[in-house]
Every structure is written in structure tokens, then in C-alpha cells.
Amino acid sequence: MNGNVQVLVVGGGYGGVTAANSLARRDGVSVTVVNPRPDFVERIRLHQLVTGSDDAVESFGKVLGGNVRLVVDTATRIDAADRQVSLAGGGTVGYDYLVYAVGSGASDPGVPGAAEFAHWVSDLEGAQRLRTALAATPASAPVTVVGAGPTGLETAAELAEAGRKVTLVCGAVLGPSLHARVRRPVARRLAKLGVTVLDGPGAQVTEVTQDAVRLDDGRVLPGAVTIWTAGFRVPDLAARSGLRTDAEGRLLTDTTLTSVDDERIVAAGDAGVMPDHPFRMSCQAAVQLGPAAADTILRRIAGKKTAPVRMFFAGQCLSLGRKEGVTQFSYPNDKVNALSISGGLGAGVKEIACRFTLNKLVSGARKAGSRASRGDSTDRPESPQPEHPTTPSGTRRAA
């Protein structure tokens, strides 16, 4: 490679961190990560934060290579023509290549009262607010969880195991992403924990109030706290920046994760989509997409032909409280099958998966940091708002 190539990673989740560490291992590549929080969020543990069994955060110093520059700020606009990103705190960061890894968060359900009265578990701040709300609520007060996907199931079980009186409103079916046979041990575990499960016709929420949830069959469920876990959305950064997105706001890419508008922009994680090869929003996908995005950029820098990304899925691991869980196996294309592990062994598999994922990030950071120890990169700034890798006018550095 000739010169020093500046790569900017927007977002410090699973996809962004794995991409950054993969890129930072290469000589001649300088990597900057822009993230709104000073710590890495273990999103797959946010339901544990709600009950206090885990804080769901790790230091970026642990999961990012020491030669990766961290800017704690929020990206507000991507100027693809000038190759720079505007920040909420003022100023810009220039780039030669950009990894779009802004992740996803809670969706707007469009249900009256939900945005005003419901709580979320999809991001750190939402989970922290929920924990505060629960702490101010008597343990005997009823709690309603809306949505029976993985987040809803894990949250309902975690709260019930902690002694909360929980009602789970599923909509059509319990665990829609699971095989019909695998739903059975999930249902048994929830029943054992005392969770009231509402599914089938009439179990759609039509209104949320301060102390109740109304269903489309007219039932009113009293609840001191309502938790909305149905659906996710992605930030609108790409759309606001004039880049093409799908109907859900995800950056449109080809099979190499490259934006259909700009070969200098590559997506990693929930916020991008290959229309002909869609993938499920998940940590499992993100930790594959991050290195794949890095590979696309490194190939392009080296003048090599880029390769289509290949995704392989193993299944879905659910914790149903701290003592039991369910592992749903799948085919490599993410289509679920009837095989599963449940009970205490299922909980053990989920915990292993969580620890393995974090350990992979830590290992990636060490490999990236080994380049810094050779003296061919600058040290990470300690300031929460380090100097941006741009000229004073904000113009990008040349490749």
C-alpha cells in the first residue's frame, strides 16, 4: 500500500468493533471509530442489566485495538462527495473509506401511547431507564412485556425469575423465529416461572396507557410497567446523507457490502442490507459482517477483486432466566430446524456464546494492538473527544 489510508468506522457495536480491529491489523491503515458512548455495549446482555445480573458494558480499551482512535460523538451526516462525516459535537472527521455500522434500536410501533408510556430494552439508555422504573415499582406490581421474539422472551423470563408478575403479549405466536417444536420447552419454562402468555387472535396491542395495555379484542391488562420489545429500526443517518436505503432505512449494498452509491462506503451489521441476500439482524450476523466489510476495504485498497460475503448461521441461543435456556439450531442459511437444547444445559450454552463473543472481540483487539506495539501507529488519545484525524478545515487527508 502507498501512503496511509484513513478508515472511519461509524458505530462501535459488534459489527463496528470487529471491522475496526480487522482493519487495524494492516500496516498503512489508520482506523478511527466514532461512537456516541464511551463504552462498548454488550447488547445481548441488556435484559440482564434490567435485573442487575450484569452491567452489559465493557471498556473500549478492552475490545478495541490500542492503535484504533476512538471519538466519542454522534455522526450527523455523511458527505460522500468530500469524504467526511459531520459530528453532533461540532467539526468533521475525514476518511478514505467508511464502514457504516450504526446498528439498530427500538422501532416506533405506531401504537397510541407506546412511545410515551412504554420502556425499551434495545439500547443501553433504554435498559437503564427501565431498571430505574422497576426499582421504583413494588415487586408485586404487574409488568407487561409486548413482543415474543428473542428480546421479549429473555426479558419476560429474566423479570419473572427475579420475582416479578409478568404478562407476555405475543401477538400471533410465541417465539415466531423458533421452530414449532422448540416453542414447547420455551412455553414450559415461562409457565414454570409464572409468566402469563397471551397469543393468538386478539393478542395485538392497540393502545398503551400509563398503567395499562389494551388489546384488539377489548381486553385491558393493568400494568405498572410496560416493556415494548416488538421490532427494531435503524438510524436514519444514511437516508439523511442522501444514500439509498430500503424501506426500513438500511443502507443498500451489493453482495460485497459496498454501498450501491459509493464504493468507498461499506456496511457492517444491522444497518445495511443486501436486497438479494437479506440476513437477520443479530449479533451473530454482525460479528461476521464486520470482518467481511474490512476484507472488502482491504481488497479494494490493494487493488484486488472484492469477494461476495458468505454468511453462516448456527442457531439462536435464548436465556430464560439465569437457570434455564433454549438453544435453537438452524441450517447454515438461518432456516431453523427441530433440534434444540433446553433446561440448564441451554442456559449454559447461551452463557458460553456470550462469553465467546466477548472473548473474540478481546482477541481481535490484541491482534490489532500488536501492530501498535511495533511502533507503526499513534497511541490512542485519552480524551473523550480526541483530536479528529482531519486538517483544520475538515478536509480529508489524501490516501
Coordinates of C-alpha atoms in Angstrom, one line a residue:
M1 CA 0.0 0.0 0.0
N2 CA 1.2 3.5 -0.7
G3 CA 0.7 6.2 1.9
N4 CA -1.6 6.0 4.9
V5 CA -5.2 5.1 4.3
Q6 CA -7.8 6.6 6.7
V7 CA -10.7 4.3 7.5
L8 CA -13.6 5.7 9.6
V9 CA -15.9 3.3 11.3
V10 CA -19.3 4.9 12.3
G11 CA -20.6 2.8 15.2
G12 CA -18.9 0.8 17.9
G13 CA -21.2 -2.2 18.2
Y14 CA -20.3 -5.8 17.3
G15 CA -20.0 -5.1 13.6
G16 CA -18.1 -1.9 14.0
V17 CA -15.6 -3.3 16.6
T18 CA -14.8 -6.4 14.6
A19 CA -14.4 -4.3 11.4
A20 CA -12.1 -1.8 13.2
N21 CA -9.9 -4.5 14.7
S22 CA -9.6 -6.4 11.4
L23 CA -8.6 -3.2 9.6
A24 CA -6.2 -2.0 12.3
R25 CA -4.1 -5.1 11.8
R26 CA -2.9 -3.9 8.5
D27 CA 0.2 -1.7 8.1
G28 CA -0.6 1.6 6.3
V29 CA -4.2 1.7 7.5
S30 CA -5.3 4.1 10.3
V31 CA -8.6 3.4 11.9
T32 CA -11.0 5.8 13.7
V33 CA -14.2 4.7 15.4
V34 CA -17.0 7.3 16.1
N35 CA -19.4 6.1 18.7
P36 CA -21.9 8.1 20.9
R37 CA -20.9 6.2 24.1
P38 CA -17.5 5.9 25.8
D39 CA -18.0 2.1 26.5
F40 CA -18.9 -0.9 24.4
V41 CA -22.4 -2.2 25.0
E42 CA -22.9 -6.0 25.2
R43 CA -26.3 -5.8 23.7
I44 CA -27.0 -9.5 24.1
R45 CA -26.9 -8.9 27.9
L46 CA -29.2 -5.9 28.1
H47 CA -32.0 -7.9 29.6
Q48 CA -29.6 -8.9 32.4
L49 CA -28.9 -5.2 33.1
V50 CA -32.6 -4.7 33.8
T51 CA -32.5 -7.1 36.8
G52 CA -28.9 -6.3 37.8
S53 CA -27.2 -9.7 36.9
D54 CA -24.8 -7.9 34.5
D55 CA -24.0 -4.3 33.7
A56 CA -23.8 -5.1 29.9
V57 CA -20.9 -2.8 29.2
E58 CA -17.1 -3.3 28.6
S59 CA -14.3 -0.8 28.2
F60 CA -13.4 0.0 24.6
G61 CA -9.9 -0.3 25.8
K62 CA -10.6 -4.0 26.2
V63 CA -12.3 -4.7 22.9
L64 CA -10.6 -2.2 20.6
G65 CA -7.0 -2.4 19.4
G66 CA -4.7 0.1 21.1
N67 CA -3.9 1.6 17.6
V68 CA -7.6 2.4 17.0
R69 CA -8.6 6.0 17.6
L70 CA -11.9 6.5 19.5
V71 CA -14.0 9.6 19.0
V72 CA -16.9 9.7 21.5
D73 CA -19.5 11.6 19.5
T74 CA -22.5 11.1 17.2
A75 CA -22.3 11.2 13.4
T76 CA -25.0 13.5 12.0
R77 CA -24.3 13.5 8.3
I78 CA -22.0 11.7 5.7
D79 CA -20.7 13.8 2.9
A80 CA -19.8 11.2 0.4
A81 CA -18.5 13.7 -2.2
D82 CA -16.0 15.2 0.2
R83 CA -15.5 12.1 2.2
Q84 CA -16.1 13.5 5.6
V85 CA -18.6 13.0 8.4
S86 CA -20.1 15.8 10.5
L87 CA -20.4 15.3 14.2
A88 CA -23.0 16.4 16.7
G89 CA -20.3 18.0 18.9
G90 CA -19.0 20.1 16.0
G91 CA -16.3 19.5 13.5
T92 CA -15.9 16.8 11.0
V93 CA -13.8 13.6 10.5
G94 CA -12.4 12.8 7.1
Y95 CA -12.0 9.4 5.6
D96 CA -10.7 7.5 2.6
Y97 CA -13.1 4.6 3.3
L98 CA -16.1 4.4 5.7
V99 CA -17.6 1.5 7.5
Y100 CA -21.3 2.1 8.1
A101 CA -22.0 0.2 11.4
V102 CA -24.6 2.4 13.2
G103 CA -26.6 -0.7 14.4
S104 CA -30.3 -0.7 15.3
G105 CA -32.6 0.3 18.1
A106 CA -36.2 0.2 19.1
S107 CA -38.8 0.8 16.4
D108 CA -41.7 3.2 16.6
P109 CA -44.6 0.8 16.8
G110 CA -47.2 3.3 15.7
V111 CA -49.4 2.3 18.6
P112 CA -51.1 5.1 20.5
G113 CA -49.3 5.7 23.8
A114 CA -46.4 3.3 23.2
A115 CA -43.7 5.9 22.6
E116 CA -44.9 7.9 25.6
F117 CA -45.5 5.2 28.2
A118 CA -43.6 2.1 27.2
H119 CA -40.0 1.2 28.0
W120 CA -37.3 -0.4 25.8
V121 CA -34.5 -2.9 26.1
S122 CA -32.9 -2.3 22.7
D123 CA -30.2 0.1 23.8
L124 CA -28.2 0.9 26.9
E125 CA -30.1 4.0 27.9
G126 CA -33.5 2.4 27.5
A127 CA -32.5 -0.6 29.6
Q128 CA -31.1 1.7 32.3
R129 CA -34.3 3.7 32.4
L130 CA -36.3 0.5 32.6
R131 CA -34.2 -0.7 35.5
T132 CA -34.8 2.6 37.3
A133 CA -38.5 2.4 36.7
L134 CA -38.7 -1.1 38.0
A135 CA -36.7 -0.2 41.1
A136 CA -39.4 2.5 41.9
T137 CA -42.2 0.0 41.4
P138 CA -43.4 -2.5 44.0
A139 CA -42.2 -6.1 43.3
S140 CA -45.8 -7.3 43.4
A141 CA -46.9 -4.8 40.7
P142 CA -47.8 -6.4 37.3
V143 CA -45.4 -5.9 34.4
T144 CA -46.4 -6.3 30.7
V145 CA -43.9 -7.3 28.0
V146 CA -45.0 -6.8 24.5
G147 CA -43.4 -8.9 21.8
A148 CA -42.4 -12.6 21.9
G149 CA -39.2 -12.5 19.8
P150 CA -35.8 -13.3 21.5
T151 CA -35.7 -10.0 23.3
G152 CA -39.2 -10.3 24.7
L153 CA -38.8 -13.9 25.8
E154 CA -35.5 -13.2 27.5
T155 CA -36.8 -10.1 29.2
A156 CA -40.0 -11.7 30.4
A157 CA -38.2 -14.7 31.8
E158 CA -35.5 -12.6 33.5
L159 CA -38.1 -10.5 35.3
A160 CA -40.2 -13.4 36.3
E161 CA -37.3 -15.3 37.7
A162 CA -36.5 -12.2 39.7
G163 CA -40.0 -12.4 41.3
R164 CA -41.9 -10.1 39.0
K165 CA -45.5 -10.8 38.0
V166 CA -45.2 -10.8 34.2
T167 CA -47.7 -10.9 31.3
L168 CA -46.2 -11.6 27.9
V169 CA -48.3 -10.3 25.0
C170 CA -47.1 -12.3 21.9
G171 CA -49.3 -11.1 19.1
A172 CA -49.9 -14.0 16.8
V173 CA -47.5 -16.6 18.2
L174 CA -45.0 -17.3 21.0
G175 CA -41.4 -17.2 19.6
P176 CA -42.2 -16.6 15.9
S177 CA -38.5 -17.1 14.9
L178 CA -38.4 -20.6 16.6
H179 CA -39.3 -24.0 15.2
A180 CA -42.8 -25.1 16.4
R181 CA -41.2 -28.0 18.4
V182 CA -38.7 -25.6 20.1
R183 CA -41.5 -23.3 21.3
R184 CA -42.7 -26.1 23.6
P185 CA -39.8 -26.0 26.1
V186 CA -39.9 -22.2 25.9
A187 CA -43.6 -22.3 26.9
R188 CA -42.9 -24.8 29.6
R189 CA -40.2 -22.6 31.1
L190 CA -42.3 -19.5 31.0
A191 CA -45.2 -21.4 32.7
K192 CA -42.8 -22.6 35.4
L193 CA -41.8 -19.0 36.1
G194 CA -45.4 -17.9 36.3
V195 CA -45.4 -15.8 33.1
T196 CA -48.9 -15.3 31.7
V197 CA -48.7 -15.8 27.9
L198 CA -51.2 -14.2 25.6
D199 CA -51.1 -15.2 22.0
G200 CA -53.4 -16.0 19.0
P201 CA -56.3 -13.9 17.8
G202 CA -57.0 -10.8 19.8
A203 CA -53.5 -10.5 21.3
Q204 CA -52.4 -7.5 19.4
V205 CA -51.8 -4.3 21.4
T206 CA -53.9 -1.3 20.2
E207 CA -53.1 1.2 23.0
V208 CA -50.7 1.8 25.8
T209 CA -51.6 4.0 28.8
Q210 CA -49.6 4.9 31.9
D211 CA -51.0 1.9 33.8
A212 CA -52.5 -0.5 31.3
V213 CA -52.3 -2.1 27.8
R214 CA -55.4 -2.5 25.6
L215 CA -55.7 -5.4 23.2
D216 CA -57.6 -5.6 19.9
D217 CA -60.2 -7.9 21.4
G218 CA -61.1 -5.3 24.0
R219 CA -59.2 -6.8 26.9
V220 CA -57.4 -4.3 29.2
L221 CA -54.3 -5.5 31.0
P222 CA -53.4 -3.5 34.1
G223 CA -49.6 -3.0 34.4
A224 CA -47.3 -0.7 36.4
V225 CA -44.6 -1.0 33.7
T226 CA -45.0 -1.8 30.0
I227 CA -41.9 -3.0 28.1
W228 CA -42.0 -2.9 24.2
T229 CA -39.7 -5.4 22.5
A230 CA -41.5 -5.8 19.2
G231 CA -39.5 -4.7 16.2
F232 CA -36.3 -2.8 15.5
R233 CA -35.3 0.2 13.4
V234 CA -32.1 1.6 12.1
P235 CA -30.8 5.2 12.5
D236 CA -31.7 7.4 9.5
L237 CA -28.1 8.6 9.0
A238 CA -27.8 7.0 5.5
A239 CA -31.1 8.4 4.3
R240 CA -30.3 11.9 5.7
S241 CA -27.0 11.7 3.9
G242 CA -28.6 11.1 0.5
L243 CA -27.6 7.4 0.3
R244 CA -30.0 4.9 -1.0
T245 CA -31.8 2.7 1.6
D246 CA -34.5 0.1 1.7
A247 CA -38.0 0.8 3.2
E248 CA -36.7 0.2 6.7
G249 CA -33.8 2.7 6.3
R250 CA -31.0 0.2 5.9
L251 CA -28.1 1.2 3.6
L252 CA -28.5 -0.7 0.3
T253 CA -25.4 -2.7 -0.6
D254 CA -24.2 -5.2 -3.1
T255 CA -23.0 -8.7 -2.1
T256 CA -19.6 -7.3 -1.0
L257 CA -21.4 -5.0 1.5
T258 CA -20.5 -2.0 -0.6
S259 CA -23.0 0.9 -0.9
V260 CA -24.8 0.9 -4.2
D261 CA -24.0 4.7 -4.3
D262 CA -20.3 4.8 -3.3
E263 CA -17.6 2.2 -3.4
R264 CA -15.8 4.0 -0.5
I265 CA -18.7 3.2 1.9
V266 CA -19.1 -0.4 3.2
A267 CA -21.8 -1.6 5.6
A268 CA -21.4 -3.9 8.6
G269 CA -24.2 -5.0 10.9
D270 CA -27.9 -4.3 11.2
A271 CA -27.9 -1.0 9.4
G272 CA -27.0 -2.4 6.0
V273 CA -28.9 -4.8 3.7
M274 CA -28.1 -6.9 0.6
P275 CA -31.6 -6.9 -1.1
D276 CA -31.0 -10.3 -2.8
H277 CA -29.4 -11.9 0.2
P278 CA -31.1 -10.4 3.3
F279 CA -29.9 -11.5 6.7
R280 CA -31.5 -11.5 10.2
M281 CA -30.5 -8.5 12.4
S282 CA -28.4 -10.2 15.1
C283 CA -25.1 -10.2 16.9
Q284 CA -24.3 -13.5 15.1
A285 CA -24.6 -11.7 11.8
A286 CA -22.7 -8.6 12.9
V287 CA -19.6 -10.4 14.0
Q288 CA -19.4 -12.0 10.5
L289 CA -20.2 -8.8 8.7
G290 CA -17.6 -6.7 10.4
P291 CA -14.6 -8.7 9.2
A292 CA -16.2 -9.1 5.8
A293 CA -16.6 -5.3 5.5
A294 CA -12.9 -5.0 6.5
D295 CA -11.9 -7.6 3.9
T296 CA -13.8 -5.7 1.1
I297 CA -12.0 -2.4 2.0
L298 CA -8.6 -4.1 2.3
R299 CA -9.0 -5.8 -1.1
R300 CA -10.1 -2.5 -2.7
I301 CA -7.1 -0.7 -1.2
A302 CA -4.8 -3.4 -2.6
G303 CA -6.4 -3.3 -6.0
K304 CA -7.7 -6.8 -5.7
K305 CA -11.1 -8.1 -6.7
T306 CA -13.7 -7.9 -3.9
A307 CA -15.5 -11.1 -2.9
P308 CA -19.1 -11.7 -2.1
V309 CA -19.8 -12.1 1.7
R310 CA -20.8 -15.6 2.8
M311 CA -22.9 -15.9 5.9
F312 CA -23.2 -19.0 8.1
F313 CA -25.7 -19.3 11.0
A314 CA -25.7 -21.9 13.7
G315 CA -28.9 -21.1 15.5
Q316 CA -30.4 -18.9 18.2
C317 CA -29.4 -19.0 21.9
L318 CA -32.0 -17.8 24.5
S319 CA -31.6 -17.4 28.2
L320 CA -34.8 -17.9 30.0
G321 CA -33.6 -16.5 33.3
R322 CA -30.2 -17.4 34.8
K323 CA -31.0 -21.1 35.4
E324 CA -32.5 -22.3 32.1
G325 CA -32.4 -21.5 28.5
V326 CA -33.1 -22.8 25.0
T327 CA -30.7 -23.2 22.0
Q328 CA -32.5 -23.4 18.7
F329 CA -30.3 -24.9 16.0
S330 CA -30.5 -23.9 12.3
Y331 CA -29.2 -24.7 8.9
P332 CA -26.3 -22.5 7.6
N333 CA -28.8 -20.4 5.7
D334 CA -30.5 -19.5 9.1
K335 CA -33.6 -21.6 8.5
V336 CA -34.4 -23.2 11.8
N337 CA -34.8 -26.9 12.4
A338 CA -36.4 -29.1 15.1
L339 CA -33.2 -29.6 17.0
S340 CA -32.7 -27.8 20.3
I341 CA -31.0 -27.9 23.8
S342 CA -33.1 -26.8 26.7
G343 CA -33.0 -26.5 30.5
G344 CA -29.9 -25.8 32.4
L345 CA -27.7 -27.0 29.5
G346 CA -29.5 -24.5 27.3
A347 CA -28.6 -21.7 29.8
G348 CA -25.0 -22.9 29.8
V349 CA -24.8 -22.8 26.0
K350 CA -26.2 -19.2 26.0
E351 CA -23.6 -18.1 28.6
I352 CA -20.8 -19.7 26.6
A353 CA -22.0 -17.9 23.5
C354 CA -22.0 -14.6 25.3
R355 CA -18.5 -15.1 26.7
F356 CA -17.1 -16.5 23.5
T357 CA -18.4 -13.4 21.6
L358 CA -16.7 -11.0 24.0
N359 CA -13.5 -13.1 24.1
K360 CA -13.4 -12.9 20.3
L361 CA -13.6 -9.1 20.4
V362 CA -10.8 -9.0 23.1
S363 CA -8.7 -11.4 21.0
G364 CA -9.2 -9.2 17.9
A365 CA -8.2 -6.1 19.9
R366 CA -5.0 -7.8 21.0
K367 CA -4.1 -8.8 17.4
A368 CA -4.8 -5.2 16.3
G369 CA -2.9 -3.8 19.2
S370 CA 0.2 -5.9 18.4
R371 CA 0.8 -3.6 15.4
A372 CA 0.8 -0.6 17.8
S373 CA 3.5 -2.3 19.9
R374 CA 5.7 -2.4 16.8
G375 CA 5.6 1.4 16.8
D376 CA 3.9 1.9 13.4
S377 CA 0.8 3.7 14.7
T378 CA 0.0 6.5 17.2
D379 CA -1.3 5.9 20.7
R380 CA -5.0 6.1 21.5
P381 CA -5.9 9.6 22.8
E382 CA -7.2 9.6 26.4
S383 CA -9.6 12.5 25.9
P384 CA -13.3 11.6 25.4
Q385 CA -13.2 13.9 22.4
P386 CA -9.8 13.3 20.8
E387 CA -8.4 15.4 18.0
H388 CA -10.1 14.5 14.8
P389 CA -7.9 13.0 12.0
T390 CA -8.6 15.9 9.7
T391 CA -7.0 19.1 8.7
P392 CA -8.3 22.3 10.5
S393 CA -10.7 22.9 7.6
G394 CA -12.1 19.4 7.9
T395 CA -10.8 18.3 4.5
R396 CA -9.9 14.6 4.3
R397 CA -6.4 13.5 4.2
A398 CA -5.2 12.1 0.9
A399 CA -4.9 8.3 0.6

